[in-house]
Coordinates of C-alpha atoms in Angstrom, one line a residue:
Chain A
M12 CA -0.1 -0.1 0.0
K13 CA 1.1 3.5 -0.6
H14 CA 1.2 6.0 2.3
S15 CA 1.5 9.5 2.8
F16 CA 4.8 9.3 4.4
F17 CA 5.5 11.8 6.9
D18 CA 9.0 13.1 5.2
K19 CA 7.3 13.2 1.9
Y20 CA 9.0 16.8 1.3
S21 CA 12.4 15.9 2.6
Y22 CA 13.5 15.1 -1.1
L23 CA 12.9 18.4 -2.4
D24 CA 15.7 20.3 -4.0
T25 CA 15.6 23.8 -2.1
P26 CA 18.0 26.0 -0.2
I27 CA 16.8 24.9 2.8
H28 CA 17.4 21.1 1.9
R29 CA 20.6 22.0 0.8
I30 CA 21.9 23.2 4.3
R31 CA 24.2 20.6 5.9
P32 CA 22.0 18.3 8.2
E33 CA 24.3 18.9 10.9
I34 CA 23.9 22.9 10.9
K35 CA 20.4 22.4 11.0
M36 CA 20.6 20.0 13.9
I37 CA 22.6 22.4 15.9
F38 CA 20.3 25.2 15.3
F39 CA 17.2 23.1 16.4
L40 CA 19.0 22.1 19.4
I41 CA 20.2 25.5 20.4
F42 CA 16.9 27.2 19.5
T43 CA 14.9 24.4 21.6
S44 CA 17.1 24.8 24.4
F45 CA 16.7 28.6 24.3
V46 CA 13.1 28.1 24.3
I47 CA 12.8 25.8 27.3
I48 CA 15.7 27.7 29.3
F49 CA 13.9 31.0 29.0
E50 CA 10.1 30.0 29.5
K51 CA 8.6 33.3 29.4
K52 CA 9.7 35.8 26.2
H53 CA 8.6 38.8 24.8
F54 CA 5.4 38.5 22.8
I55 CA 7.6 39.8 19.6
F56 CA 9.9 36.8 20.2
Y57 CA 6.7 34.6 19.2
I58 CA 5.8 36.8 16.3
L59 CA 9.3 36.8 15.0
S60 CA 9.5 33.1 15.6
F61 CA 6.2 32.2 13.8
V62 CA 7.1 34.6 11.1
G63 CA 10.4 32.5 10.7
V64 CA 8.6 29.6 10.6
F65 CA 6.3 30.6 7.8
L66 CA 9.5 32.0 5.9
I67 CA 11.4 28.7 6.2
S68 CA 8.4 26.7 5.0
L69 CA 7.9 29.2 2.0
I70 CA 11.7 28.8 1.1
S71 CA 11.7 24.9 1.6
K72 CA 8.2 24.9 -0.3
V73 CA 6.8 22.6 2.5
P74 CA 3.1 23.8 2.1
F75 CA 2.1 25.7 5.1
N76 CA -1.2 24.1 5.4
F77 CA 0.7 20.8 5.6
L78 CA 2.5 22.0 8.4
I79 CA -0.8 23.1 10.2
K80 CA -2.6 19.6 9.4
K81 CA 0.7 17.9 11.1
I82 CA 0.6 20.5 14.2
I83 CA -3.3 19.8 14.7
T84 CA -2.5 16.1 15.1
I85 CA 0.0 17.0 17.8
L86 CA -1.7 20.1 19.3
P87 CA -4.0 18.2 21.7
F88 CA -0.9 16.9 23.6
V89 CA 0.5 20.1 23.4
F90 CA -2.8 21.6 24.7
L91 CA -2.7 18.8 27.5
V92 CA 0.6 19.9 28.6
A93 CA -0.2 23.4 28.8
I94 CA -3.3 22.4 31.0
C95 CA -1.2 20.5 33.2
N96 CA 1.0 23.2 33.6
F97 CA -2.0 25.5 34.5
F98 CA -3.0 23.0 37.2
S99 CA 0.4 22.3 38.4
K100 CA 2.0 25.6 38.8
S101 CA 0.8 29.0 39.4
K102 CA -2.9 28.4 38.1
N103 CA -2.0 31.7 35.8
I104 CA -3.3 31.6 32.4
S105 CA -0.5 33.2 30.8
T106 CA 1.9 30.2 32.3
A107 CA -0.3 27.9 30.2
L108 CA -0.4 30.2 27.3
Y109 CA 3.4 30.4 27.4
T110 CA 3.6 26.8 27.7
F111 CA 1.4 26.2 24.6
L112 CA 3.5 28.7 22.4
N113 CA 6.9 27.4 23.4
S114 CA 5.8 23.8 22.7
S115 CA 4.0 24.8 19.3
L116 CA 6.8 26.6 18.1
V117 CA 9.6 23.8 19.0
V118 CA 7.0 21.1 17.2
F119 CA 6.7 23.3 14.1
L120 CA 10.6 23.5 14.2
L121 CA 10.6 19.7 14.6
I122 CA 8.5 19.0 11.7
L123 CA 10.4 21.5 9.4
L124 CA 13.6 19.9 10.0
V125 CA 12.1 16.3 9.2
E126 CA 10.6 17.8 6.1
T127 CA 13.5 19.3 5.1
T128 CA 16.1 16.5 5.8
K129 CA 16.3 13.1 4.8
F130 CA 15.8 10.6 7.6
Y131 CA 19.0 8.4 7.0
E132 CA 20.8 12.0 7.3
L133 CA 19.3 12.8 10.4
L134 CA 20.3 9.4 11.8
S135 CA 23.9 10.0 10.4
V136 CA 24.1 13.4 12.3
L137 CA 23.0 11.8 15.7
K138 CA 25.9 9.2 15.0
K139 CA 28.2 12.1 14.8
F140 CA 27.0 13.4 17.6
R141 CA 27.9 10.2 19.4
V142 CA 24.3 9.2 20.0
P143 CA 24.4 5.6 21.2
K144 CA 24.2 3.2 18.4
I145 CA 21.5 1.3 19.9
L146 CA 19.2 4.2 20.2
I147 CA 20.3 5.0 16.2
I148 CA 18.9 1.6 15.5
L149 CA 15.9 2.1 17.5
L150 CA 14.9 5.2 15.6
S151 CA 15.6 3.4 12.1
F152 CA 13.4 0.8 13.0
I153 CA 10.7 3.0 14.1
Y154 CA 11.0 4.7 10.8
R155 CA 11.0 1.7 8.9
Y156 CA 8.4 -0.2 10.4
F157 CA 5.8 2.3 11.2
F158 CA 4.8 2.0 7.5
V159 CA 4.5 -1.9 7.7
L160 CA 2.5 -1.6 11.0
I161 CA 0.0 0.9 9.3
D162 CA -0.1 -1.5 6.4
E163 CA -1.2 -4.4 9.1
I164 CA -3.9 -2.1 10.6
E165 CA -5.2 -1.1 7.2
K166 CA -5.5 -4.9 6.0
T167 CA -7.0 -6.1 9.3
L168 CA -9.5 -3.0 8.8
Y169 CA -10.2 -3.8 5.2
S170 CA -10.8 -7.7 6.2
I171 CA -13.3 -6.9 8.9
K172 CA -15.1 -4.4 6.7
L173 CA -15.2 -6.7 3.9
R174 CA -17.0 -9.2 6.3
S175 CA -19.0 -7.0 8.5
P176 CA -21.9 -4.5 7.3
K177 CA -20.8 -2.1 9.8
K178 CA -18.2 0.5 8.9
Y179 CA -16.2 0.2 11.9
P180 CA -15.4 -2.9 14.4
N181 CA -17.3 -3.1 17.5
K182 CA -15.3 -3.1 20.7
K183 CA -14.6 -6.8 20.9
S184 CA -13.3 -6.8 17.4
L185 CA -11.4 -4.0 18.1
A186 CA -9.7 -5.8 21.0
N187 CA -9.0 -8.9 19.0
I188 CA -7.3 -6.6 16.2
V189 CA -4.9 -4.9 19.0
G190 CA -4.1 -8.4 20.6
M191 CA -3.5 -9.9 16.9
L192 CA -1.4 -6.8 15.9
F193 CA 0.6 -7.3 19.2
I194 CA 1.2 -11.0 18.3
K195 CA 2.2 -10.2 14.6
S196 CA 4.5 -7.5 15.6
F197 CA 6.2 -9.9 18.2
E198 CA 6.6 -12.6 15.7
R199 CA 7.8 -10.0 13.2
A200 CA 10.2 -8.6 15.6
E201 CA 11.6 -12.0 16.6
R202 CA 12.2 -12.7 12.7
I203 CA 14.0 -9.3 12.2
Y204 CA 16.1 -10.1 15.4
Y205 CA 16.8 -13.4 13.5
A206 CA 18.0 -11.6 10.2
M207 CA 20.0 -9.4 12.5
I208 CA 21.8 -11.8 14.2
I209 CA 22.5 -13.8 10.6
R210 CA 24.4 -11.0 9.4
G211 CA 26.4 -10.5 12.2
F212 CA 24.7 -8.2 14.8
S213 CA 25.5 -8.6 18.7
A214 CA 23.7 -6.6 21.0
R215 CA 26.3 -6.8 23.6
D216 CA 28.6 -4.7 21.0
E217 CA 26.1 -2.3 20.3
H218 CA 26.2 -0.8 24.0
N219 CA 29.8 0.0 23.5
Chain B
M85 CA 33.8 -32.3 0.1
N86 CA 30.6 -32.0 2.2
I87 CA 30.5 -28.4 3.7
I88 CA 27.3 -28.9 5.6
E89 CA 26.8 -32.0 7.7
V90 CA 23.4 -32.3 9.7
K91 CA 23.2 -35.3 12.2
N92 CA 19.9 -36.1 13.9
L93 CA 18.6 -32.5 14.0
T94 CA 15.7 -31.9 16.1
Y95 CA 13.6 -28.5 16.9
T96 CA 10.7 -28.4 19.2
Y97 CA 8.8 -24.9 19.7
P98 CA 8.2 -23.8 23.2
D99 CA 4.8 -24.8 22.9
G100 CA 6.1 -28.5 22.4
T101 CA 5.2 -28.3 18.7
L102 CA 7.8 -30.8 17.3
A103 CA 8.9 -28.8 14.0
V104 CA 11.9 -30.6 13.2
D105 CA 12.1 -34.6 13.7
N106 CA 15.5 -35.9 13.7
I107 CA 16.7 -34.9 10.2
S108 CA 20.0 -35.7 8.7
F109 CA 21.5 -34.6 5.5
S110 CA 24.9 -33.3 4.1
V111 CA 25.7 -30.9 1.4
R112 CA 28.6 -30.7 -1.0
E113 CA 30.6 -27.7 -2.2
N114 CA 28.7 -25.8 -4.6
Q115 CA 25.6 -28.3 -4.6
T116 CA 22.2 -26.9 -4.6
L117 CA 19.6 -28.5 -2.3
C118 CA 16.1 -27.8 -2.3
I119 CA 14.1 -28.6 0.7
I120 CA 10.5 -29.1 -0.4
G121 CA 7.4 -29.6 1.4
P122 CA 3.8 -28.0 2.3
N123 CA 3.1 -25.4 4.3
G124 CA 4.0 -25.9 7.9
A125 CA 6.2 -28.6 7.1
G126 CA 9.2 -27.4 8.8
K127 CA 11.3 -25.9 6.0
T128 CA 11.6 -22.5 7.7
T129 CA 12.5 -23.9 10.9
L130 CA 14.9 -26.3 9.6
L131 CA 16.7 -23.4 7.8
L132 CA 17.0 -21.3 11.1
C133 CA 18.5 -24.0 12.9
L134 CA 21.1 -24.4 10.1
V135 CA 22.3 -20.8 10.9
G136 CA 22.1 -21.4 14.7
V137 CA 19.8 -19.0 15.7
L138 CA 17.6 -21.7 17.1
R139 CA 18.5 -23.8 19.9
Y140 CA 18.1 -27.1 18.4
R141 CA 19.2 -30.8 19.3
G142 CA 21.6 -32.8 17.2
E143 CA 24.4 -31.8 15.6
I144 CA 25.4 -29.2 12.5
K145 CA 28.9 -29.2 10.9
I146 CA 29.6 -26.4 8.8
F147 CA 33.2 -26.4 7.2
G148 CA 33.9 -29.3 9.3
E149 CA 33.3 -27.1 12.7
T150 CA 30.2 -28.0 14.9
L151 CA 28.2 -24.9 15.1
N152 CA 27.3 -23.7 18.5
Y153 CA 26.7 -20.6 20.4
K154 CA 30.1 -19.7 20.5
N155 CA 31.5 -19.9 17.1
G156 CA 28.0 -19.1 15.5
G157 CA 29.0 -15.5 14.6
D158 CA 32.0 -16.5 12.7
I159 CA 30.5 -19.3 10.6
R160 CA 27.5 -17.1 9.8
K161 CA 30.1 -14.4 8.1
N162 CA 30.2 -17.3 5.3
I163 CA 26.5 -17.7 5.0
G164 CA 23.9 -15.7 3.5
F165 CA 20.3 -16.0 4.3
L166 CA 17.2 -14.9 2.5
F167 CA 13.9 -14.7 4.1
Q168 CA 10.8 -15.3 2.6
N169 CA 9.3 -11.8 3.6
P170 CA 11.8 -9.2 2.7
D171 CA 10.2 -7.1 5.1
D172 CA 11.7 -8.9 7.8
Q173 CA 15.1 -8.6 6.5
L174 CA 15.3 -5.4 5.3
F175 CA 15.2 -3.1 8.5
M176 CA 17.6 0.1 7.8
P177 CA 16.3 3.1 6.2
T178 CA 18.1 3.2 2.9
V179 CA 19.2 0.4 0.4
F180 CA 22.8 1.0 1.0
E181 CA 22.4 1.0 4.9
D182 CA 20.6 -2.3 4.5
V183 CA 22.9 -4.1 2.0
A184 CA 25.9 -2.5 4.2
F185 CA 24.6 -4.0 7.7
A186 CA 26.8 -7.5 7.6
A187 CA 30.2 -5.7 6.6
K188 CA 29.7 -2.9 9.2
E189 CA 28.8 -5.5 11.8
F190 CA 31.6 -7.4 10.9
K191 CA 34.0 -4.5 11.0
Y192 CA 34.9 -4.1 7.6
K193 CA 36.8 -1.0 6.6
E194 CA 34.7 1.8 5.3
E195 CA 36.2 1.7 1.8
D196 CA 35.5 -2.2 1.6
V197 CA 31.8 -1.9 3.1
E198 CA 31.4 0.8 0.0
K199 CA 33.2 -1.7 -2.5
L200 CA 31.2 -4.9 -1.5
T201 CA 28.0 -3.1 -1.1
N202 CA 28.4 -1.7 -4.6
E203 CA 29.3 -5.3 -5.8
A204 CA 26.2 -6.9 -4.2
L205 CA 23.9 -4.4 -5.7
K206 CA 25.6 -4.8 -8.8
K207 CA 25.1 -8.8 -8.9
V208 CA 21.0 -8.2 -8.4
G209 CA 21.1 -5.4 -11.0
L210 CA 20.3 -2.6 -8.7
E211 CA 23.2 -0.3 -9.1
G212 CA 21.8 3.3 -8.3
Y213 CA 19.4 2.1 -5.7
K214 CA 21.8 3.0 -3.1
N215 CA 20.0 5.9 -1.7
R216 CA 16.5 4.5 -2.3
L217 CA 14.4 3.9 0.9
S218 CA 13.7 0.3 1.5
H219 CA 9.9 0.8 2.3
H220 CA 9.5 2.7 -1.3
L221 CA 10.5 -0.3 -3.1
S222 CA 8.2 -2.7 -5.1
Y223 CA 8.0 -6.2 -3.6
G224 CA 10.4 -7.6 -6.6
E225 CA 13.0 -4.8 -5.8
K226 CA 12.8 -5.4 -2.0
K227 CA 13.5 -9.2 -2.5
K228 CA 16.5 -8.3 -4.6
V229 CA 18.0 -5.9 -2.3
A230 CA 17.4 -8.6 0.5
L231 CA 19.4 -11.0 -1.7
A232 CA 22.1 -8.3 -2.2
S233 CA 22.1 -7.8 1.7
S234 CA 22.8 -11.7 1.7
L235 CA 25.3 -11.6 -1.0
V236 CA 27.5 -8.6 0.4
L237 CA 29.9 -10.8 2.2
N238 CA 30.4 -13.0 -0.8
P239 CA 29.2 -16.1 1.5
K240 CA 30.0 -19.5 0.6
I241 CA 26.8 -21.0 1.6
L242 CA 23.4 -19.4 0.4
I243 CA 20.3 -20.0 2.1
L244 CA 16.8 -19.2 0.5
D245 CA 13.4 -19.3 2.1
E246 CA 11.0 -19.5 -0.6
P247 CA 12.7 -17.2 -2.8
T248 CA 10.0 -17.3 -5.6
S249 CA 6.9 -16.5 -3.5
N250 CA 4.7 -14.0 -4.5
F251 CA 6.6 -12.9 -7.9
D252 CA 4.9 -12.0 -11.2
P253 CA 5.8 -14.5 -13.8
A254 CA 8.6 -12.4 -15.4
T255 CA 10.2 -11.3 -12.1
R256 CA 10.0 -14.9 -10.9
R257 CA 11.9 -16.2 -14.1
E258 CA 14.7 -13.4 -13.7
F259 CA 15.0 -14.2 -10.0
I260 CA 15.5 -17.8 -10.8
E261 CA 18.1 -17.2 -13.3
L262 CA 19.9 -14.8 -11.0
I263 CA 20.0 -17.5 -8.1
K264 CA 21.2 -20.3 -10.8
S265 CA 23.9 -17.7 -11.6
L266 CA 25.4 -17.4 -8.1
I267 CA 28.6 -19.8 -7.7
C268 CA 28.0 -21.1 -4.1
T269 CA 26.7 -24.0 -2.1
K270 CA 22.9 -23.2 -2.2
I271 CA 20.1 -24.5 0.1
I272 CA 16.6 -23.5 -1.0
A273 CA 13.5 -24.3 1.0
T274 CA 10.3 -23.9 -1.4
H275 CA 7.4 -25.6 -2.9
D276 CA 8.0 -24.0 -6.4
L277 CA 8.3 -27.7 -8.0
D278 CA 9.5 -25.8 -11.4
M279 CA 12.3 -24.0 -9.7
V280 CA 13.4 -27.2 -8.3
E281 CA 13.5 -28.8 -11.8
K282 CA 15.5 -25.9 -13.0
I283 CA 18.1 -25.7 -10.5
A284 CA 18.2 -28.5 -8.0
D285 CA 21.1 -30.9 -7.7
S286 CA 19.4 -33.0 -4.8
V287 CA 16.1 -32.6 -3.3
I288 CA 15.1 -33.3 0.2
L289 CA 10.9 -33.9 1.0
I290 CA 10.0 -33.2 4.6
N291 CA 6.4 -33.2 5.8
N292 CA 5.4 -32.7 9.5
G293 CA 9.1 -32.2 10.3
K294 CA 10.0 -35.8 9.1
K295 CA 12.5 -36.1 6.2
L296 CA 10.2 -38.6 3.8
K297 CA 12.8 -39.1 0.9
E298 CA 16.1 -37.7 -0.5
A299 CA 16.9 -38.1 -4.1
K300 CA 17.7 -36.3 -7.4
P301 CA 15.1 -33.9 -8.6
S302 CA 13.7 -36.0 -11.3
E303 CA 13.4 -39.1 -9.1
I304 CA 11.2 -37.1 -6.7
L305 CA 9.6 -34.9 -9.3
D306 CA 8.2 -37.9 -11.3
D307 CA 6.8 -39.6 -8.2
K308 CA 3.3 -37.8 -8.9
E309 CA 1.8 -39.9 -6.1
L310 CA 4.6 -38.8 -3.4
L311 CA 4.0 -35.3 -4.5
T312 CA 0.2 -35.5 -4.0
Q313 CA 0.2 -37.2 -0.6
N314 CA 2.3 -34.2 0.4
R315 CA 0.3 -31.6 -1.0
L316 CA 2.5 -30.4 -3.7
I317 CA 0.8 -30.8 -6.5

């Protein structure tokens, strides 16, 4: 099956795409650290930052509505963090608002980073930054098998639709689907592990 | 010269299912052995035992050395393994990373990794695919990349699990020719009898984990009754 890949714009050729991935990653890390350390910033900072995000998206040809769509899926979590912050800290609405703005800004930039850099280039940057190999392998697995998992879910849902008059499965079927997906994932993980061992992988080495 | 010797190989799954039941056979250098049998006969389990990833009972000797958990890694350096489903085998983001995986794991120098990977991709006719993403490829391409990843260290033994399953006729034909052109010892688990006829030097028929017959391809393929009994035709 063909999916809309989450890094589908990473193969474009624009000035932003051509910037070395190391530079993009360092900029992202510095900017994120700044946003986290200085929690409350002047409102102008946010206006300039969001204008910056818009300009980057314009130059990199990543459609702004695509960014908005992506952020909408993450927004509920960002909102939840802001609400938690509101109740756990000062019960001040401005703190919640700042948390919301800071998180949204970081997520916008993260999406732009992924959309303007090929995923394997990001992984090679992490490797250069001495991120443990086991973590990099784990990230590459998530990237590689996310689509396989979506395929499995789609196939299972089609199979239910073809044999059921209802549009969506009932709770019992849903529980069975989740159970079966878990078993399938477990079995596949085992086969992948065999494939890795056969090709010389040793988990012990990866921790060093 | 026998380069693989299997004696009384038995494997039982943790749930008690006897998947391989006291199987013995040997394989000569550059021989192509096909293991045929219906679905669930124990073919894949037998192949996984041969590379030492399952804890079997019995004895497996490869290059005269008894396979165990200490030397498994070294012995596997000379064995290429092709899984039935390429999605089980291709776990890195790009084709290059996937094909180069074994060379990197066995600590080859960077320039050698590059050279071996390019050669392996050339063998399967996929030069220029280096930077492609594995999950963007078609099934046939994935299977070829998986084969390249098995060939990267120029293995002396190649083990193939259902190599022609799910192919369209033309791709299947090309893939059989490709396998045929590789000079090494090959063990192929399949129920594609047409392929067996084309490339096998000898055939082992298994069912319910047991070895039922070992003979030349023509002897087994001409025995229609035996094939029918074992759900192969």
